[in-house]
Every structure is written in structure tokens, then in C-alpha cells.
PDB file of C-alpha atoms in Angstrom:
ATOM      1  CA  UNK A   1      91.597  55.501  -6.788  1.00  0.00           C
ATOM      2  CA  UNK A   2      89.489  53.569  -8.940  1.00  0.00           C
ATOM      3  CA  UNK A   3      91.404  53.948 -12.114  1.00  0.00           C
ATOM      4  CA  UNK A   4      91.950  49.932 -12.416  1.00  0.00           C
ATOM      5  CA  UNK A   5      89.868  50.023 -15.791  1.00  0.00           C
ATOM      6  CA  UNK A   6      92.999  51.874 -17.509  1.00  0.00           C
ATOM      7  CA  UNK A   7      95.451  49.908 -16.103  1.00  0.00           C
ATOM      8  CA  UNK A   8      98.436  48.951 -18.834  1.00  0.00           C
ATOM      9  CA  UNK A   9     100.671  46.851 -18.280  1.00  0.00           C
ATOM     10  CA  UNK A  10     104.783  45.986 -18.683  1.00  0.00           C
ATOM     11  CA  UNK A  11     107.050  43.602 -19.139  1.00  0.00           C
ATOM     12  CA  UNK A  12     110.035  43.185 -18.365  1.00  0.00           C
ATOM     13  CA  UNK A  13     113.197  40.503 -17.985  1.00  0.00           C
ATOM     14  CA  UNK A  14     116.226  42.607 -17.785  1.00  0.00           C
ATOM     15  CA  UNK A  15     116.234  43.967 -14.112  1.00  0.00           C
ATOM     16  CA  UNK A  16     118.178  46.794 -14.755  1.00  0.00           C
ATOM     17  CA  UNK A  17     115.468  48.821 -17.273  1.00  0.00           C
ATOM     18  CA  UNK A  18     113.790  48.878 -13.754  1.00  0.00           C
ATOM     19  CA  UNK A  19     115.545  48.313 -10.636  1.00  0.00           C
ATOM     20  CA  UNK A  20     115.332  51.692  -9.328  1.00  0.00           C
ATOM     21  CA  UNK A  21     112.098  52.099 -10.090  1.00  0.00           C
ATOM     22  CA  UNK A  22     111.388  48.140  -8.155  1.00  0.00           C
ATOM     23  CA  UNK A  23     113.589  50.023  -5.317  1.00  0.00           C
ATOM     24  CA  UNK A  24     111.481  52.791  -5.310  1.00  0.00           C
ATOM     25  CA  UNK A  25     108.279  51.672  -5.080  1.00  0.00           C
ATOM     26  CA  UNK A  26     109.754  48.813  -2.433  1.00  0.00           C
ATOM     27  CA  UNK A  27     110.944  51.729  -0.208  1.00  0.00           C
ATOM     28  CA  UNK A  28     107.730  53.713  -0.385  1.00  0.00           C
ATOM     29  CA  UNK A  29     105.095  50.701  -0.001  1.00  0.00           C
ATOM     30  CA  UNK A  30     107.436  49.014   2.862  1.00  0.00           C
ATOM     31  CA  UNK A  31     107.754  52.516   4.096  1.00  0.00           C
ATOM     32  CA  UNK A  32     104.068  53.248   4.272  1.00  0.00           C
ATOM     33  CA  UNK A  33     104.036  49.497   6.931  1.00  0.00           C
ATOM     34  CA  UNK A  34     106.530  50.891   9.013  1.00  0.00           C
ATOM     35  CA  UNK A  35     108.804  47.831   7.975  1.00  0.00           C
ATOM     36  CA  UNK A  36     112.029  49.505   6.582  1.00  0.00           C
ATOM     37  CA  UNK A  37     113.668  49.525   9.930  1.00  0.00           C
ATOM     38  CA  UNK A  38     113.778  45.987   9.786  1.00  0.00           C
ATOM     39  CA  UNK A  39     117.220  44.310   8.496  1.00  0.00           C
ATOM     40  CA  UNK A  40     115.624  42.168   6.007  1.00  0.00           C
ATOM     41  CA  UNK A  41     113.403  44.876   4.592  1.00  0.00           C
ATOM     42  CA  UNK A  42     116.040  47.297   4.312  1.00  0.00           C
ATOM     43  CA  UNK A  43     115.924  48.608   0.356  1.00  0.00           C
ATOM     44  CA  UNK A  44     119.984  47.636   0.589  1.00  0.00           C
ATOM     45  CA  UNK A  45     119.143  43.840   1.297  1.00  0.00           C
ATOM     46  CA  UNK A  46     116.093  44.109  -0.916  1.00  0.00           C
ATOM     47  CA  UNK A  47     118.346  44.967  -3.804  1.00  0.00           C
ATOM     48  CA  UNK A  48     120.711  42.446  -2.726  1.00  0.00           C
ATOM     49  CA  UNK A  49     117.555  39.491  -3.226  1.00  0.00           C
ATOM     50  CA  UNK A  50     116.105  40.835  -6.689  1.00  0.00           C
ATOM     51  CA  UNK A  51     120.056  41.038  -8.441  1.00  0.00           C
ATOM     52  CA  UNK A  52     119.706  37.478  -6.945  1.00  0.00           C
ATOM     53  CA  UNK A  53     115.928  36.743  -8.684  1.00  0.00           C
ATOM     54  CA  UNK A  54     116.554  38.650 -11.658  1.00  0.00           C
ATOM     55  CA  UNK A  55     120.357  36.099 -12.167  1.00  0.00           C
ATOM     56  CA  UNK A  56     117.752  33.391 -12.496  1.00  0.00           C
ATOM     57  CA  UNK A  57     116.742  31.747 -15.743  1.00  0.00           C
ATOM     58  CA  UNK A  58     113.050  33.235 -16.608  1.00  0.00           C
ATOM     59  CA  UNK A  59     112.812  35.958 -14.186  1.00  0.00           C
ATOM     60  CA  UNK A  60     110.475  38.411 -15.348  1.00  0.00           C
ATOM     61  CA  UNK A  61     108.275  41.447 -13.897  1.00  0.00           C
ATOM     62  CA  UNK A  62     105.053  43.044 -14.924  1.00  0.00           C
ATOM     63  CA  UNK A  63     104.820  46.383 -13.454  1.00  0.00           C
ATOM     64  CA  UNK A  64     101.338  48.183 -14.164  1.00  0.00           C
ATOM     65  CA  UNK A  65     100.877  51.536 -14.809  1.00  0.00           C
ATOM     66  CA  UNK A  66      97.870  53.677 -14.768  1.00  0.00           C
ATOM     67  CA  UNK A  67      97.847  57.021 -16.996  1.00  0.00           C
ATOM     68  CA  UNK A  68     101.573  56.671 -17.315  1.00  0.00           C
ATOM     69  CA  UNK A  69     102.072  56.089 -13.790  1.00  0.00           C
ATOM     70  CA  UNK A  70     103.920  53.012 -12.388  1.00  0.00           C
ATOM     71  CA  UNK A  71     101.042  51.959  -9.381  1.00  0.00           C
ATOM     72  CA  UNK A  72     102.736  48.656  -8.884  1.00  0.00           C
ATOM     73  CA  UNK A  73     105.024  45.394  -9.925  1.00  0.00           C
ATOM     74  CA  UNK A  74     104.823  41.344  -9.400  1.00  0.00           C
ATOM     75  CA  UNK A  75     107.992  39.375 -10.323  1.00  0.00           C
ATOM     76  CA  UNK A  76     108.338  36.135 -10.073  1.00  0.00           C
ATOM     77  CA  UNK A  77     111.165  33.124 -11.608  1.00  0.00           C
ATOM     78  CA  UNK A  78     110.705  29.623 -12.019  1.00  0.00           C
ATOM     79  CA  UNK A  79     112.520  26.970  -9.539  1.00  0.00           C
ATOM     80  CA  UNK A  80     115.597  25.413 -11.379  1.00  0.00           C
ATOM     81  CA  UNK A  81     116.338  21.560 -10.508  1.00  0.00           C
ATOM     82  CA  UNK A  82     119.032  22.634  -8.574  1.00  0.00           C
ATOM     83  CA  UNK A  83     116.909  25.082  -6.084  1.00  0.00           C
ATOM     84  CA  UNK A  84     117.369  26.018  -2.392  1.00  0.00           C
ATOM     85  CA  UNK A  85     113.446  27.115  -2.285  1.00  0.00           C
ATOM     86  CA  UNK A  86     112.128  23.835  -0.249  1.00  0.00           C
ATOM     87  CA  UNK A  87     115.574  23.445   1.716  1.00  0.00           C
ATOM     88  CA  UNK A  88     113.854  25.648   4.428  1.00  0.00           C
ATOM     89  CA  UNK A  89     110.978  24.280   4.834  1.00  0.00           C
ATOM     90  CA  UNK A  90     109.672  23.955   8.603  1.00  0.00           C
ATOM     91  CA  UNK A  91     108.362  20.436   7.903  1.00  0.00           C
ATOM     92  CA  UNK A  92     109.758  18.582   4.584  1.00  0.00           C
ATOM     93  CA  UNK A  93     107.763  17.777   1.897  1.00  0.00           C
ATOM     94  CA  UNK A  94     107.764  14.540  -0.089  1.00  0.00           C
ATOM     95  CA  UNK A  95     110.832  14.785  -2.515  1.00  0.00           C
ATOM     96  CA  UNK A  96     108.365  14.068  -5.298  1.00  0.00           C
ATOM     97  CA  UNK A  97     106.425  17.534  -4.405  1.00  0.00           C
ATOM     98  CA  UNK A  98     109.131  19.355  -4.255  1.00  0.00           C
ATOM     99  CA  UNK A  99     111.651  17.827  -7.390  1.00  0.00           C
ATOM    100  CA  UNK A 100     111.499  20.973  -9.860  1.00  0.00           C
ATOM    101  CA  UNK A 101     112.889  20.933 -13.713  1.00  0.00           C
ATOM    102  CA  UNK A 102     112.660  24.574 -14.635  1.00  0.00           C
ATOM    103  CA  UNK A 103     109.167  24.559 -15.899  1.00  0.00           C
ATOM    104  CA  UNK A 104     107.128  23.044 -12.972  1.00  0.00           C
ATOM    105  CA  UNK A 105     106.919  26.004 -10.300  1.00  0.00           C
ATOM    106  CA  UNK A 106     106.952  29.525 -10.752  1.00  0.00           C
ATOM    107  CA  UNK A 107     108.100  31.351  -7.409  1.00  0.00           C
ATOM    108  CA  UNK A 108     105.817  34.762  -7.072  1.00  0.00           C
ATOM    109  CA  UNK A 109     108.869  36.653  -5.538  1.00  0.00           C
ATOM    110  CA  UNK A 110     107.166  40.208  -4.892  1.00  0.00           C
ATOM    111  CA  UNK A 111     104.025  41.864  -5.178  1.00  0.00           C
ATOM    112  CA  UNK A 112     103.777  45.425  -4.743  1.00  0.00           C
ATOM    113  CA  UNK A 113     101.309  47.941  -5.307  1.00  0.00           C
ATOM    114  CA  UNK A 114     101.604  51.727  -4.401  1.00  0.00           C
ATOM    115  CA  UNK A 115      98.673  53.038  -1.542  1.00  0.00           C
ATOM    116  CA  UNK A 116      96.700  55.479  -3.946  1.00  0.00           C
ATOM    117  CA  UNK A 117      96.071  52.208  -5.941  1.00  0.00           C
ATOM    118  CA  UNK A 118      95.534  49.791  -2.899  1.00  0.00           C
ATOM    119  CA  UNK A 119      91.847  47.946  -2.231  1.00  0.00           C
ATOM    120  CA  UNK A 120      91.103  49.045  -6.405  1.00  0.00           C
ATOM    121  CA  UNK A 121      91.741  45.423  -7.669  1.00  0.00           C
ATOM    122  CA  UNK A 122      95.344  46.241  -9.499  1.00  0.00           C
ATOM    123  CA  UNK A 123      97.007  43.702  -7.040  1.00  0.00           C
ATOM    124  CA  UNK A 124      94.601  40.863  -8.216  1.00  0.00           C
ATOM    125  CA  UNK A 125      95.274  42.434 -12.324  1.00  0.00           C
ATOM    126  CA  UNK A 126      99.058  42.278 -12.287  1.00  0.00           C
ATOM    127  CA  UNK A 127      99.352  38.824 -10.460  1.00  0.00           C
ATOM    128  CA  UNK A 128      96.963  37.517 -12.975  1.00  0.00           C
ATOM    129  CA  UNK A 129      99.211  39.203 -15.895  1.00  0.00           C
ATOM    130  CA  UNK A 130     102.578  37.855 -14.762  1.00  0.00           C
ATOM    131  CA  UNK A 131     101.103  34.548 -14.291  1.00  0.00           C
ATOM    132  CA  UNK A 132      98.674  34.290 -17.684  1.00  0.00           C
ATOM    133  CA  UNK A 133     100.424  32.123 -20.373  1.00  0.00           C
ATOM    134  CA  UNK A 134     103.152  30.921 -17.932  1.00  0.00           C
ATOM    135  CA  UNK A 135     104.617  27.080 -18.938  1.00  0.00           C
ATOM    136  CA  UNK A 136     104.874  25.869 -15.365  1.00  0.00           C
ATOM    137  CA  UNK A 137     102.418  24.170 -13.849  1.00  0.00           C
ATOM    138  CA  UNK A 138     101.846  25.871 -10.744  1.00  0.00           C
ATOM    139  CA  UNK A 139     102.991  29.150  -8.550  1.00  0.00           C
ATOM    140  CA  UNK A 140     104.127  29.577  -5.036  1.00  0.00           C
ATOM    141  CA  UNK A 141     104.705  32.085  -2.905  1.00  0.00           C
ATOM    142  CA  UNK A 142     105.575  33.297   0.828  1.00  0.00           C
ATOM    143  CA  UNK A 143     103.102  35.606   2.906  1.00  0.00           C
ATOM    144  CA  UNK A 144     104.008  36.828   6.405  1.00  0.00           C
ATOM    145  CA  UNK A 145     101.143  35.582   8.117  1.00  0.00           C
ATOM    146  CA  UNK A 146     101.029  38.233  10.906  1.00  0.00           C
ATOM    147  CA  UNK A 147     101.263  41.235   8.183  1.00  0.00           C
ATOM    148  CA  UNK A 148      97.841  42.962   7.993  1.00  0.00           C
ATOM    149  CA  UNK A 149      96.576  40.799  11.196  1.00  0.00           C
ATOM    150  CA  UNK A 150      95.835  38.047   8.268  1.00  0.00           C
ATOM    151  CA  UNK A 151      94.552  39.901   5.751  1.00  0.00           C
ATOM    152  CA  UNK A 152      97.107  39.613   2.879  1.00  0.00           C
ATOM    153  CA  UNK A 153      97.192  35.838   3.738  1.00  0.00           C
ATOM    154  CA  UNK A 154      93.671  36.177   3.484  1.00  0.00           C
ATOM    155  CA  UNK A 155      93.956  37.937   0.292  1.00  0.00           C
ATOM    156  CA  UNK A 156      95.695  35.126  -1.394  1.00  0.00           C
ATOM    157  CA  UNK A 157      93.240  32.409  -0.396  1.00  0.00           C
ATOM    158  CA  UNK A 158      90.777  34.079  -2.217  1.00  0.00           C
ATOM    159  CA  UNK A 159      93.468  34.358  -5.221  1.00  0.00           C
ATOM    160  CA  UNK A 160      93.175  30.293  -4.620  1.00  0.00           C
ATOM    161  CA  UNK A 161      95.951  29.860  -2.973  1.00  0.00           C
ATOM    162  CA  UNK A 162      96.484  27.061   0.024  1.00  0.00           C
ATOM    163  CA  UNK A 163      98.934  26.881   2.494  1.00  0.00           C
ATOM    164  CA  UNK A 164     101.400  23.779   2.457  1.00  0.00           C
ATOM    165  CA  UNK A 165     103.973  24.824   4.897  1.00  0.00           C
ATOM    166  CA  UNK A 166     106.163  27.612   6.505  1.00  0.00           C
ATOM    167  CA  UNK A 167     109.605  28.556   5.811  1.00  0.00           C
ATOM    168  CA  UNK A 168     112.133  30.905   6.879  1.00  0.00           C
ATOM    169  CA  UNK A 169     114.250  31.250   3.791  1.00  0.00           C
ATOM    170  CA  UNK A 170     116.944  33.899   4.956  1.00  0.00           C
ATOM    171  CA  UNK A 171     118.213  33.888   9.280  1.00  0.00           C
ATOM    172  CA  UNK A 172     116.922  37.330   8.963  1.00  0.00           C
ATOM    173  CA  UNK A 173     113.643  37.093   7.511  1.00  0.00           C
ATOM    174  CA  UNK A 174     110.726  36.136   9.164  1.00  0.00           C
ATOM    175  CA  UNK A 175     109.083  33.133   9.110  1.00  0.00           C
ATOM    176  CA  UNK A 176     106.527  32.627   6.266  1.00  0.00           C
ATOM    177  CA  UNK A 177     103.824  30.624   5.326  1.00  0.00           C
ATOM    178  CA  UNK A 178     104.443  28.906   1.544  1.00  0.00           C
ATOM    179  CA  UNK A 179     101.419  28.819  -0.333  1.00  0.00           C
ATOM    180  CA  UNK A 180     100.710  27.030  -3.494  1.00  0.00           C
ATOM    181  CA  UNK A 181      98.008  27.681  -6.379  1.00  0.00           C
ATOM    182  CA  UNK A 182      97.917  25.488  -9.968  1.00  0.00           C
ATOM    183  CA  UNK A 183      98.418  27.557 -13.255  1.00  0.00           C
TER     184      UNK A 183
END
């Protein structure tokens, strides 16, 4: 589809006006990889991590919607002081890199969008909305680096994001690399 010209978009910061509809779309996209059979994608643990986002001061979604139709969602929350995001870190960072107050990092948390809409430019369109106007200073986020043979990793480069590290966040997730763009 190349319907990204009438894309509208939504937002949202009480999880429950759209959890099933985040569960939905989860199962489908992470159904359409083949992933679902693993633990850590399973749409129970999935729902398990966003009532876990969503508990977080500043958690918000923008889901995008094309004639009506939800095609896809980003969420994202900014890193408290009191944050277990760089505890997992494969190799530390300097305590002044990682020392967060609430408004200095935004963690990009999910990014889905539905295949019909895939390749059209809607990925780049609701990133750009949940993260236009945001206070913090910068954004972060985790990319399996073997998903797509590279090519979502590759994605977010050209998004401007850099790698700073890896991390495996949960024992059953895999292990990511953390990338890191300014605001």
C-alpha cells in the first residue's frame, strides 16, 4: 500500500483504551516473522512488559491509522532516575552517560507496523510523531541485530541512530544491540 499520504495519527497514555488492539497487532506482525513460538515473544509475556511500560511515568503511544484503519503503533517512556535500563548492559557505560532524571532519555519500547503498510514509509511517520515535541534530550532503543539479516538495524541507522552497546534486558530475551539518537 501506498496510502502513507493519509496517514492520521493517535495518541494515547492510558494503555487500556488500546491494549488489545497493541496485542493484536503484536500477535499478527510477530506472527507474520514466525517469532510467536518464542517465550519472550509470546503475546502473554508481551502483555506482561507493556502493563509494565504503560505503569511508567510518561508512557505514551501513537498508533497511526490509515482510512480508519489502525496500520501500526510506537510507544515509548522516559527513563526515571531510579531505572534498571543500563543495569544490563554487556559492557558498562560511564555513570555520567547513563545517570537519567526523568526528562533526559526517552526509551522507544515498540515499533510496529502491520505488512499491508510495510516498506510505505509509516514506520519512519509514527516514530517521528511519538518522538516530535518530546522534553528529553535523546531516544534509545533495542534492535535484534540478526532480525531481517540486518535490515531493521539497518533501518534505524538511517533513522540516525548509532549503536553504543548490547544488552539482554530479560534471561529470556535475546540479546540486543542499544542504539541511541539525540531529539
Amino acid at each position: 500500500m501506498t496510502e502513507s499520504a493519509s496517514l492520521d495519527f493517535r495518541r494515547v497514555t492510558d494503555v487500556e483504551q488500546v491494549r488489545q488492539l497493541l496485542l493484536d497487532v503484536h500477535v499478527e506482525v510477530r506472527g507474520d516473522f514466525g517469532l510467536l513460538a518464542q517465550p519472550f515473544q509470546h503475546v502473554d509475556r508481551f502483555n506482561e512488559r507493556l502493563s509494565g511500560y504503560a505503569a511508567r511515568p510518561g508512557w505514551e503511544a501513537v498508533l497511526g491509522h490509515v482510512k480508519g484503519e489502525a496500520v501500526g503503533y510506537a510507544f515509548g517512556v522516559p527513563l526515571a532516575p531510579t531505572t534498571r535500563w543500563w543495569a544490563s548492559m554487556a559492557n558498562p557505560l560511564p555513570e555520567d552517560f547513563t545517570m537519567e532524571t526523568g526528562t533526559r532519555t526517552l526509551a522507544l519500547n515498540e515499533i510496529l507496523v502491520r505488512k499491508p503498510w510495510r516498506g510505505t514509509g509509516i514506520a519512519r511517520r509514527i516514530h517521528d510523531e511519538l518522538i516530535s515535541g518530546r522534553a528529553e534530550e535523546r531516544v534509545a532503543l533495542l534492535v535484534n541485530p540478526k532480525h531481517g539479516d540486518g535490515k531493521l538495524k539497518a533501518v534505524y541507522e538511517g533513522w540516525g541512530y548509532g549503536q553504543i552497546g548490547t544488552q539482554q534486558p530479560f534471561p529470556d530475551s535475546p540479546v540486543y544491540d542499544v542504539m541511541m539518537r539525540s531529539l
